[in-house]
């Protein structure tokens, strides 16, 4: 992993890399670099796109995109450092102007992940062919996984206030 | 790749001739596993109403409802609230069972409930003892009628197990000095928690707040414990100061009614609330610099307080925060009152008392020490000069047994007072202490220390003679245990008959008689003896520690006559803490029957509000 | 011929689970498939942000109905990693045995679904019956048949009951004794072979490109298994093999599942032999009402019965998780692999392909 770190630092300029003891490599980068970085790592053998996630840091007004890569291996009886490693790439984007370039061209299976983040966080992935709702039936004013989406308020507004047990008991007794 | 053929499946035909594996439900039922997580059952006798189950429930299926027919005894840590389940929300995870401190909540193997009425799905679980018509015996039970009101008795499934409980039942042990070492000197016995220990101990608190209702002064215990857990002793102390201005004292000698009520106490050790309070007080080296309390805006009213004991100190603090001018009179040379002379140094060093008193003084309370009301200043002058007067004089005169030759004996309070703030008493090698309360324990443990100091490396004996039997001794269990560890011998159920003197008039020993019973049928103190069953105890010094009374000699006679007393010989006060004399308030040991520091603080809180009201109407 | 749009599921006889596929067909051939999940979206990840660390643990198992155990495992692993909690040795073995039982149960369930889909009702009933025997064991161990709520952060909730391992071995022998019957009626049945061989083929390259995991990639000959790559619990202490096939089609996938199941049973026997006979089964976690976990993030993964299961979890130092994201194997299989594998196949094979990929709809929706 140290070797890969050296190579990455030589190739890219705007990376900060930490290596944790359990074969986790954490790369902080800019959103513009993500596509080329993923491409580079894919050619280095990190072919398995495991997860694309997003964290809403509402206090800082930022979304943090998390790309997690790992490697496939032919035979797992002989471990190699590369094959156990997991690379976590983080890029922050502004919350108000949540736009980022899609990585579908690099990893095909990023497609549903990007679709999901689009509907749950309202991030626009440029170059994505179908940014239609995946799980939900419609688009919301505030995308539901953002931290400022109040689930209780939503439930109250959508389904009406759910009465407490005491209130319900009183209601039953009345009817 | 295996060889395939379409004829292979015909091998399965043999199963046609085998017994079917399907159960003919409901005529044939399966044994349900012992850990099955079905409907709840709650032992109401064990349940304390602490509400931990409702707090942990991830689905908020549990609400605590008040059961009016149950007794509400918050001072014992028992509330009359019981959990109510909503089976529309319950997910049967069993977290409520694992968190239940008394272990009263159990899941059973019952899981059938069919009803057209939705409200039957919210119900309050009980158990077989209380609800006989619901719980049917094996032969009466049938799954055709099974429901929440038709259940099988003793059908427990997922049960509480202290080994797998979500809380920690065992207390972090308090580091103490070993008995053999501590009996040689007056060094403070309890060392006190360090930061890690305090944090870990504070982390055991379940925040059920049973303790807060049990505490006479209603301290916000779970909040200040939580502040200690978050490693913020300053905030913790600030919370304590809202209700208790003597944390260093209470952190050492409080009777800790809260710990008796603690819900962890039932199946484990209660939380060390007192030691944690002491930790918070000890962590802050200088109260004045760290705490940001300010006296209130001056009101121009003046209050005199007689006695700088716990009630007097607390009242002075509460009134000062309101902005009144407060003067405290005490005959001793420092603050603390009975606390200053009573608890021996190994339990409560003078530094700890002075720390609290000095902080109260720094808020602007005036202390007039070495001033005895009635001797140095008249009580009537106080009544004239001040808008209100508070008596927190405590019980300062020891009773004597008044048996033959008892005038040769030493009185407990004089003995303790001299040792703590005067000149150490000379003791002999063989001491007898009469009494079984906490004062007697203090005297005995102090005696054995003095003996070891004055007669180093020699055989010394300290005995306790008490009317009460082992299980009736009024002293706390820990005190008795610690006294035993230090080598004090107990003679329970013996009453003094005569102090025996030798020819020179010196004490030779105590003649005792066997006790028949201590209390009469109504539970009043009225000892009876077997007069002919006698025992002689050798001893060259006898100390009487059988109780104390208050000294009202400072009151002019015509005022004393107006003072009303209760049946238990306590001063009668109204809801505002005022005595039958207008403008004269009272609190502490002369008013309450608990006779401890924290109840005195509670009295002071009542009196502070009463005085406030009294002064504003004036 | 005319192109038609065909809505396949969620209310379709050939569909297992709350899942729908919009097919574009020409005659019997599928030209394009659009996976359409979301009929079961419960917002678990959002819900977990509003519950304390301890309250989340009865919740996570509900993400997957078929195999709740690995969900519990992955959540516990993530919390343990964030909070730095070690699991005692016996606890690790119990966890591994429990997860292997779950794998066998889950594969039997998958076999039921598959056989049922193809109309092999006899085999389907056997599989369901044998899974039931395992559920009895789960009930004995954990107190519930489906949502066990047994693995907790720090270890497991209760130790094995007395004599549990004996009954477990007995039950596994009973199930294992039926393998020849399963083989004869199903795996070596030429009707099954004809229905499954060459159907829904995913080549090695395609599988890698589309991020396939679990038996889908094992059926292309790759020994990709998290239990070996990143051993957790007690998996580094036992010797086991990873069965693979090379066909890449539904037939190979089903045989991989069968072999994996047999391997799991053998592994349970080995784990029972090696398990410490006594000892703690869990590490005491802090008071649930005061439990805060230091700021940090963790990505943990384990091998569920359908493949690599990951969890990305972030704590901001509070009493609740700040962000939770489950990376479930069905997500890739159901939304990427399935869409590609269906193209060019016949409508009658949609269920066949979908279940052979072992797509579990609740896991996609979360």
JSON list of C-alpha atoms in Angstrom, two decimals, chain A:
[
{"chain": "A", "resi": 1, "resn": "UNK", "atom": "CA", "xyz": [0.00, 0.00, 0.00]},
{"chain": "A", "resi": 2, "resn": "UNK", "atom": "CA", "xyz": [2.89, 2.31, 0.72]},
{"chain": "A", "resi": 3, "resn": "UNK", "atom": "CA", "xyz": [4.05, 1.76, -2.82]},
{"chain": "A", "resi": 4, "resn": "UNK", "atom": "CA", "xyz": [0.67, 2.66, -4.22]},
{"chain": "A", "resi": 5, "resn": "UNK", "atom": "CA", "xyz": [0.63, 5.77, -2.08]},
{"chain": "A", "resi": 6, "resn": "UNK", "atom": "CA", "xyz": [3.95, 6.89, -3.56]},
{"chain": "A", "resi": 7, "resn": "UNK", "atom": "CA", "xyz": [2.72, 6.26, -7.07]},
{"chain": "A", "resi": 8, "resn": "UNK", "atom": "CA", "xyz": [-0.50, 8.15, -6.45]},
{"chain": "A", "resi": 9, "resn": "UNK", "atom": "CA", "xyz": [1.27, 11.11, -4.95]},
{"chain": "A", "resi": 10, "resn": "UNK", "atom": "CA", "xyz": [3.61, 11.24, -7.91]},
{"chain": "A", "resi": 11, "resn": "UNK", "atom": "CA", "xyz": [0.77, 11.06, -10.39]},
{"chain": "A", "resi": 12, "resn": "UNK", "atom": "CA", "xyz": [-1.79, 13.34, -8.75]},
{"chain": "A", "resi": 13, "resn": "UNK", "atom": "CA", "xyz": [-1.13, 16.64, -7.08]},
{"chain": "A", "resi": 14, "resn": "UNK", "atom": "CA", "xyz": [-4.15, 17.32, -4.92]},
{"chain": "A", "resi": 15, "resn": "UNK", "atom": "CA", "xyz": [-4.39, 14.22, -2.75]},
{"chain": "A", "resi": 16, "resn": "UNK", "atom": "CA", "xyz": [-3.99, 13.66, 0.96]},
{"chain": "A", "resi": 17, "resn": "UNK", "atom": "CA", "xyz": [-3.56, 10.01, 1.76]},
{"chain": "A", "resi": 18, "resn": "UNK", "atom": "CA", "xyz": [-3.76, 8.17, 5.06]},
{"chain": "A", "resi": 19, "resn": "UNK", "atom": "CA", "xyz": [-3.16, 4.47, 5.47]},
{"chain": "A", "resi": 20, "resn": "UNK", "atom": "CA", "xyz": [-4.86, 2.77, 8.40]},
{"chain": "A", "resi": 21, "resn": "UNK", "atom": "CA", "xyz": [-3.55, -0.42, 9.94]},
{"chain": "A", "resi": 22, "resn": "UNK", "atom": "CA", "xyz": [-6.33, -2.65, 8.63]},
{"chain": "A", "resi": 23, "resn": "UNK", "atom": "CA", "xyz": [-5.49, -2.20, 4.95]},
{"chain": "A", "resi": 24, "resn": "UNK", "atom": "CA", "xyz": [-7.75, 0.77, 4.60]},
{"chain": "A", "resi": 25, "resn": "UNK", "atom": "CA", "xyz": [-6.44, 3.63, 2.51]},
{"chain": "A", "resi": 26, "resn": "UNK", "atom": "CA", "xyz": [-8.22, 6.92, 2.81]},
{"chain": "A", "resi": 27, "resn": "UNK", "atom": "CA", "xyz": [-7.78, 9.44, 0.00]},
{"chain": "A", "resi": 28, "resn": "UNK", "atom": "CA", "xyz": [-9.11, 12.98, 0.25]},
{"chain": "A", "resi": 29, "resn": "UNK", "atom": "CA", "xyz": [-9.41, 14.69, -3.08]},
{"chain": "A", "resi": 30, "resn": "UNK", "atom": "CA", "xyz": [-11.33, 17.25, -5.13]},
{"chain": "A", "resi": 31, "resn": "UNK", "atom": "CA", "xyz": [-14.42, 16.35, -7.10]},
{"chain": "A", "resi": 32, "resn": "UNK", "atom": "CA", "xyz": [-12.71, 17.14, -10.40]},
{"chain": "A", "resi": 33, "resn": "UNK", "atom": "CA", "xyz": [-10.02, 14.52, -9.76]},
{"chain": "A", "resi": 34, "resn": "UNK", "atom": "CA", "xyz": [-12.37, 11.69, -8.83]},
{"chain": "A", "resi": 35, "resn": "UNK", "atom": "CA", "xyz": [-12.92, 10.31, -12.35]},
{"chain": "A", "resi": 36, "resn": "UNK", "atom": "CA", "xyz": [-9.27, 10.21, -13.32]},
{"chain": "A", "resi": 37, "resn": "UNK", "atom": "CA", "xyz": [-8.34, 8.83, -9.91]},
{"chain": "A", "resi": 38, "resn": "UNK", "atom": "CA", "xyz": [-10.88, 6.03, -10.21]},
{"chain": "A", "resi": 39, "resn": "UNK", "atom": "CA", "xyz": [-9.63, 5.28, -13.69]},
{"chain": "A", "resi": 40, "resn": "UNK", "atom": "CA", "xyz": [-6.06, 5.10, -12.48]},
{"chain": "A", "resi": 41, "resn": "UNK", "atom": "CA", "xyz": [-6.93, 2.85, -9.55]},
{"chain": "A", "resi": 42, "resn": "UNK", "atom": "CA", "xyz": [-9.01, 0.59, -11.78]},
{"chain": "A", "resi": 43, "resn": "UNK", "atom": "CA", "xyz": [-5.98, 0.04, -13.96]},
{"chain": "A", "resi": 44, "resn": "UNK", "atom": "CA", "xyz": [-3.95, -0.68, -10.84]},
{"chain": "A", "resi": 45, "resn": "UNK", "atom": "CA", "xyz": [-6.24, -3.63, -10.14]},
{"chain": "A", "resi": 46, "resn": "UNK", "atom": "CA", "xyz": [-8.86, -2.09, -7.86]},
{"chain": "A", "resi": 47, "resn": "UNK", "atom": "CA", "xyz": [-11.66, -3.25, -10.09]},
{"chain": "A", "resi": 48, "resn": "UNK", "atom": "CA", "xyz": [-14.44, -3.76, -7.58]},
{"chain": "A", "resi": 49, "resn": "UNK", "atom": "CA", "xyz": [-16.55, -0.69, -7.04]},
{"chain": "A", "resi": 50, "resn": "UNK", "atom": "CA", "xyz": [-18.06, -1.57, -3.69]},
{"chain": "A", "resi": 51, "resn": "UNK", "atom": "CA", "xyz": [-20.02, 1.47, -2.64]},
{"chain": "A", "resi": 52, "resn": "UNK", "atom": "CA", "xyz": [-20.84, 5.04, -3.44]},
{"chain": "A", "resi": 53, "resn": "UNK", "atom": "CA", "xyz": [-22.17, 6.88, -0.45]},
{"chain": "A", "resi": 54, "resn": "UNK", "atom": "CA", "xyz": [-22.75, 10.39, 0.72]},
{"chain": "A", "resi": 55, "resn": "UNK", "atom": "CA", "xyz": [-22.63, 12.12, 4.08]},
{"chain": "A", "resi": 56, "resn": "UNK", "atom": "CA", "xyz": [-24.51, 15.32, 4.72]},
{"chain": "A", "resi": 57, "resn": "UNK", "atom": "CA", "xyz": [-22.29, 17.60, 6.82]},
{"chain": "A", "resi": 58, "resn": "UNK", "atom": "CA", "xyz": [-24.98, 20.16, 7.29]},
{"chain": "A", "resi": 59, "resn": "UNK", "atom": "CA", "xyz": [-22.99, 22.33, 9.69]},
{"chain": "A", "resi": 60, "resn": "UNK", "atom": "CA", "xyz": [-20.32, 22.87, 7.10]},
{"chain": "A", "resi": 61, "resn": "UNK", "atom": "CA", "xyz": [-22.74, 23.14, 4.20]},
{"chain": "A", "resi": 62, "resn": "UNK", "atom": "CA", "xyz": [-21.09, 20.28, 2.39]},
{"chain": "A", "resi": 63, "resn": "UNK", "atom": "CA", "xyz": [-21.81, 16.83, 1.04]},
{"chain": "A", "resi": 64, "resn": "UNK", "atom": "CA", "xyz": [-19.02, 14.33, 1.31]},
{"chain": "A", "resi": 65, "resn": "UNK", "atom": "CA", "xyz": [-19.03, 11.71, -1.43]},
{"chain": "A", "resi": 66, "resn": "UNK", "atom": "CA", "xyz": [-17.50, 8.39, -0.50]},
{"chain": "A", "resi": 67, "resn": "UNK", "atom": "CA", "xyz": [-16.25, 6.01, -3.18]},
{"chain": "A", "resi": 68, "resn": "UNK", "atom": "CA", "xyz": [-15.11, 2.65, -1.90]},
{"chain": "A", "resi": 69, "resn": "UNK", "atom": "CA", "xyz": [-12.98, 0.38, -4.06]},
{"chain": "A", "resi": 70, "resn": "UNK", "atom": "CA", "xyz": [-11.52, -3.02, -3.48]},
{"chain": "A", "resi": 71, "resn": "UNK", "atom": "CA", "xyz": [-9.85, -5.65, -5.59]},
{"chain": "A", "resi": 72, "resn": "UNK", "atom": "CA", "xyz": [-11.11, -8.95, -6.96]},
{"chain": "A", "resi": 73, "resn": "UNK", "atom": "CA", "xyz": [-8.86, -11.90, -6.53]},
{"chain": "A", "resi": 74, "resn": "UNK", "atom": "CA", "xyz": [-8.50, -15.14, -8.38]},
{"chain": "A", "resi": 75, "resn": "UNK", "atom": "CA", "xyz": [-7.36, -17.43, -5.63]},
{"chain": "A", "resi": 76, "resn": "UNK", "atom": "CA", "xyz": [-7.67, -16.33, -2.10]},
{"chain": "A", "resi": 77, "resn": "UNK", "atom": "CA", "xyz": [-5.37, -18.87, -0.50]},
{"chain": "A", "resi": 78, "resn": "UNK", "atom": "CA", "xyz": [-2.40, -16.63, -1.13]},
{"chain": "A", "resi": 79, "resn": "UNK", "atom": "CA", "xyz": [-3.03, -13.20, 0.25]},
{"chain": "A", "resi": 80, "resn": "UNK", "atom": "CA", "xyz": [-1.49, -10.19, -1.28]},
{"chain": "A", "resi": 81, "resn": "UNK", "atom": "CA", "xyz": [-1.55, -6.79, 0.25]},
{"chain": "A", "resi": 82, "resn": "UNK", "atom": "CA", "xyz": [-3.32, -5.34, -2.73]},
{"chain": "A", "resi": 83, "resn": "UNK", "atom": "CA", "xyz": [-6.13, -7.81, -2.57]},
{"chain": "A", "resi": 84, "resn": "UNK", "atom": "CA", "xyz": [-7.00, -7.19, 1.01]},
{"chain": "A", "resi": 85, "resn": "UNK", "atom": "CA", "xyz": [-6.93, -3.47, 0.65]},
{"chain": "A", "resi": 86, "resn": "UNK", "atom": "CA", "xyz": [-9.90, -1.17, 0.58]},
{"chain": "A", "resi": 87, "resn": "UNK", "atom": "CA", "xyz": [-9.57, 2.31, -0.84]},
{"chain": "A", "resi": 88, "resn": "UNK", "atom": "CA", "xyz": [-11.93, 4.98, 0.43]},
{"chain": "A", "resi": 89, "resn": "UNK", "atom": "CA", "xyz": [-11.98, 8.10, -1.72]},
{"chain": "A", "resi": 90, "resn": "UNK", "atom": "CA", "xyz": [-13.60, 11.19, -0.29]},
{"chain": "A", "resi": 91, "resn": "UNK", "atom": "CA", "xyz": [-14.55, 14.35, -2.11]},
{"chain": "A", "resi": 92, "resn": "UNK", "atom": "CA", "xyz": [-16.50, 17.25, -0.72]},
{"chain": "A", "resi": 93, "resn": "UNK", "atom": "CA", "xyz": [-18.95, 19.24, -2.74]},
{"chain": "A", "resi": 94, "resn": "UNK", "atom": "CA", "xyz": [-21.01, 22.25, -1.87]},
{"chain": "A", "resi": 95, "resn": "UNK", "atom": "CA", "xyz": [-24.44, 21.59, -0.49]},
{"chain": "A", "resi": 96, "resn": "UNK", "atom": "CA", "xyz": [-26.12, 24.39, -2.39]},
{"chain": "A", "resi": 97, "resn": "UNK", "atom": "CA", "xyz": [-24.72, 23.51, -5.75]},
{"chain": "A", "resi": 98, "resn": "UNK", "atom": "CA", "xyz": [-24.55, 19.75, -5.53]},
{"chain": "A", "resi": 99, "resn": "UNK", "atom": "CA", "xyz": [-23.16, 18.72, -8.87]},
{"chain": "A", "resi": 100, "resn": "UNK", "atom": "CA", "xyz": [-20.56, 16.14, -9.70]},
{"chain": "A", "resi": 101, "resn": "UNK", "atom": "CA", "xyz": [-19.45, 14.24, -12.79]},
{"chain": "A", "resi": 102, "resn": "UNK", "atom": "CA", "xyz": [-20.85, 10.73, -13.05]},
{"chain": "A", "resi": 103, "resn": "UNK", "atom": "CA", "xyz": [-18.42, 7.82, -12.85]},
{"chain": "A", "resi": 104, "resn": "UNK", "atom": "CA", "xyz": [-20.53, 5.41, -14.89]},
{"chain": "A", "resi": 105, "resn": "UNK", "atom": "CA", "xyz": [-18.00, 5.40, -17.67]},
{"chain": "A", "resi": 106, "resn": "UNK", "atom": "CA", "xyz": [-15.39, 4.00, -15.30]},
{"chain": "A", "resi": 107, "resn": "UNK", "atom": "CA", "xyz": [-17.55, 1.71, -13.22]},
{"chain": "A", "resi": 108, "resn": "UNK", "atom": "CA", "xyz": [-20.76, 0.49, -14.76]},
{"chain": "A", "resi": 109, "resn": "UNK", "atom": "CA", "xyz": [-22.33, -0.54, -11.48]},
{"chain": "A", "resi": 110, "resn": "UNK", "atom": "CA", "xyz": [-22.13, 2.98, -10.09]},
{"chain": "A", "resi": 111, "resn": "UNK", "atom": "CA", "xyz": [-25.33, 3.65, -11.99]},
{"chain": "A", "resi": 112, "resn": "UNK", "atom": "CA", "xyz": [-27.92, 2.68, -9.33]},
{"chain": "A", "resi": 113, "resn": "UNK", "atom": "CA", "xyz": [-25.81, 4.19, -6.56]},
{"chain": "A", "resi": 114, "resn": "UNK", "atom": "CA", "xyz": [-25.75, 7.53, -8.32]},
{"chain": "A", "resi": 115, "resn": "UNK", "atom": "CA", "xyz": [-29.44, 7.31, -8.99]},
{"chain": "A", "resi": 116, "resn": "UNK", "atom": "CA", "xyz": [-30.09, 6.62, -5.34]},
{"chain": "A", "resi": 117, "resn": "UNK", "atom": "CA", "xyz": [-27.93, 9.50, -4.14]},
{"chain": "A", "resi": 118, "resn": "UNK", "atom": "CA", "xyz": [-29.66, 11.77, -6.60]},
{"chain": "A", "resi": 119, "resn": "UNK", "atom": "CA", "xyz": [-33.07, 11.08, -5.18]},
{"chain": "A", "resi": 120, "resn": "UNK", "atom": "CA", "xyz": [-32.02, 10.81, -1.53]},
{"chain": "A", "resi": 121, "resn": "UNK", "atom": "CA", "xyz": [-29.65, 13.78, -1.40]},
{"chain": "A", "resi": 122, "resn": "UNK", "atom": "CA", "xyz": [-30.47, 15.74, -4.52]},
{"chain": "A", "resi": 123, "resn": "UNK", "atom": "CA", "xyz": [-27.00, 15.50, -5.98]},
{"chain": "A", "resi": 124, "resn": "UNK", "atom": "CA", "xyz": [-26.89, 15.94, -9.73]},
{"chain": "A", "resi": 125, "resn": "UNK", "atom": "CA", "xyz": [-24.60, 13.52, -11.51]},
{"chain": "A", "resi": 126, "resn": "UNK", "atom": "CA", "xyz": [-23.61, 15.01, -14.82]},
{"chain": "A", "resi": 127, "resn": "UNK", "atom": "CA", "xyz": [-23.59, 12.49, -17.64]},
{"chain": "A", "resi": 128, "resn": "UNK", "atom": "CA", "xyz": [-25.92, 10.02, -15.96]},
{"chain": "A", "resi": 129, "resn": "UNK", "atom": "CA", "xyz": [-28.46, 8.68, -18.48]},
{"chain": "A", "resi": 130, "resn": "UNK", "atom": "CA", "xyz": [-31.46, 8.20, -16.18]},
{"chain": "A", "resi": 131, "resn": "UNK", "atom": "CA", "xyz": [-31.68, 10.25, -13.01]},
{"chain": "A", "resi": 132, "resn": "UNK", "atom": "CA", "xyz": [-35.23, 9.11, -12.33]},
{"chain": "A", "resi": 133, "resn": "UNK", "atom": "CA", "xyz": [-36.40, 8.14, -8.85]},
{"chain": "A", "resi": 134, "resn": "UNK", "atom": "CA", "xyz": [-35.20, 4.67, -7.93]},
{"chain": "A", "resi": 135, "resn": "UNK", "atom": "CA", "xyz": [-36.78, 3.85, -4.59]},
{"chain": "A", "resi": 136, "resn": "UNK", "atom": "CA", "xyz": [-39.24, 6.65, -4.06]},
{"chain": "A", "resi": 137, "resn": "UNK", "atom": "CA", "xyz": [-42.38, 7.34, -6.01]},
{"chain": "A", "resi": 138, "resn": "UNK", "atom": "CA", "xyz": [-41.73, 11.00, -6.54]},
{"chain": "A", "resi": 139, "resn": "UNK", "atom": "CA", "xyz": [-39.23, 13.75, -5.95]},
{"chain": "A", "resi": 140, "resn": "UNK", "atom": "CA", "xyz": [-39.36, 15.63, -2.69]},
{"chain": "A", "resi": 141, "resn": "UNK", "atom": "CA", "xyz": [-38.82, 19.29, -1.91]},
{"chain": "A", "resi": 142, "resn": "UNK", "atom": "CA", "xyz": [-36.08, 18.38, 0.52]},
{"chain": "A", "resi": 143, "resn": "UNK", "atom": "CA", "xyz": [-34.53, 15.06, -0.49]},
{"chain": "A", "resi": 144, "resn": "UNK", "atom": "CA", "xyz": [-35.27, 12.71, 2.41]},
{"chain": "A", "resi": 145, "resn": "UNK", "atom": "CA", "xyz": [-31.76, 11.67, 3.43]},
{"chain": "A", "resi": 146, "resn": "UNK", "atom": "CA", "xyz": [-30.60, 15.22, 3.94]},
{"chain": "A", "resi": 147, "resn": "UNK", "atom": "CA", "xyz": [-30.20, 16.06, 7.60]},
{"chain": "A", "resi": 148, "resn": "UNK", "atom": "CA", "xyz": [-32.70, 18.90, 7.44]},
{"chain": "A", "resi": 149, "resn": "UNK", "atom": "CA", "xyz": [-35.47, 16.50, 6.38]},
{"chain": "A", "resi": 150, "resn": "UNK", "atom": "CA", "xyz": [-37.51, 16.02, 9.53]},
{"chain": "A", "resi": 151, "resn": "UNK", "atom": "CA", "xyz": [-39.00, 12.54, 9.40]},
{"chain": "A", "resi": 152, "resn": "UNK", "atom": "CA", "xyz": [-41.48, 13.12, 12.22]},
{"chain": "A", "resi": 153, "resn": "UNK", "atom": "CA", "xyz": [-42.77, 16.29, 10.66]},
{"chain": "A", "resi": 154, "resn": "UNK", "atom": "CA", "xyz": [-43.07, 14.53, 7.32]},
{"chain": "A", "resi": 155, "resn": "UNK", "atom": "CA", "xyz": [-45.08, 11.71, 8.91]},
{"chain": "A", "resi": 156, "resn": "UNK", "atom": "CA", "xyz": [-47.36, 14.20, 10.63]},
{"chain": "A", "resi": 157, "resn": "UNK", "atom": "CA", "xyz": [-47.94, 16.13, 7.44]},
{"chain": "A", "resi": 158, "resn": "UNK", "atom": "CA", "xyz": [-48.41, 13.11, 5.23]},
{"chain": "A", "resi": 159, "resn": "UNK", "atom": "CA", "xyz": [-50.32, 10.69, 7.40]},
{"chain": "A", "resi": 160, "resn": "UNK", "atom": "CA", "xyz": [-51.70, 13.02, 10.04]},
{"chain": "A", "resi": 161, "resn": "UNK", "atom": "CA", "xyz": [-50.59, 13.17, 13.61]},
{"chain": "A", "resi": 162, "resn": "UNK", "atom": "CA", "xyz": [-50.28, 9.78, 15.24]},
{"chain": "A", "resi": 163, "resn": "UNK", "atom": "CA", "xyz": [-52.01, 10.06, 18.62]},
{"chain": "A", "resi": 164, "resn": "UNK", "atom": "CA", "xyz": [-50.33, 8.81, 21.77]},
{"chain": "A", "resi": 165, "resn": "UNK", "atom": "CA", "xyz": [-51.49, 5.64, 23.46]},
{"chain": "A", "resi": 166, "resn": "UNK", "atom": "CA", "xyz": [-53.50, 7.64, 26.00]},
{"chain": "A", "resi": 167, "resn": "UNK", "atom": "CA", "xyz": [-55.22, 9.64, 23.30]},
{"chain": "A", "resi": 168, "resn": "UNK", "atom": "CA", "xyz": [-55.95, 6.52, 21.32]},
{"chain": "A", "resi": 169, "resn": "UNK", "atom": "CA", "xyz": [-57.37, 4.81, 24.39]},
{"chain": "A", "resi": 170, "resn": "UNK", "atom": "CA", "xyz": [-59.59, 7.76, 25.02]},
{"chain": "A", "resi": 171, "resn": "UNK", "atom": "CA", "xyz": [-60.71, 7.63, 21.41]},
{"chain": "A", "resi": 172, "resn": "UNK", "atom": "CA", "xyz": [-61.58, 3.95, 21.61]},
{"chain": "A", "resi": 173, "resn": "UNK", "atom": "CA", "xyz": [-63.56, 4.51, 24.72]},
{"chain": "A", "resi": 174, "resn": "UNK", "atom": "CA", "xyz": [-65.49, 7.28, 23.08]},
{"chain": "A", "resi": 175, "resn": "UNK", "atom": "CA", "xyz": [-66.40, 5.16, 20.06]}
]
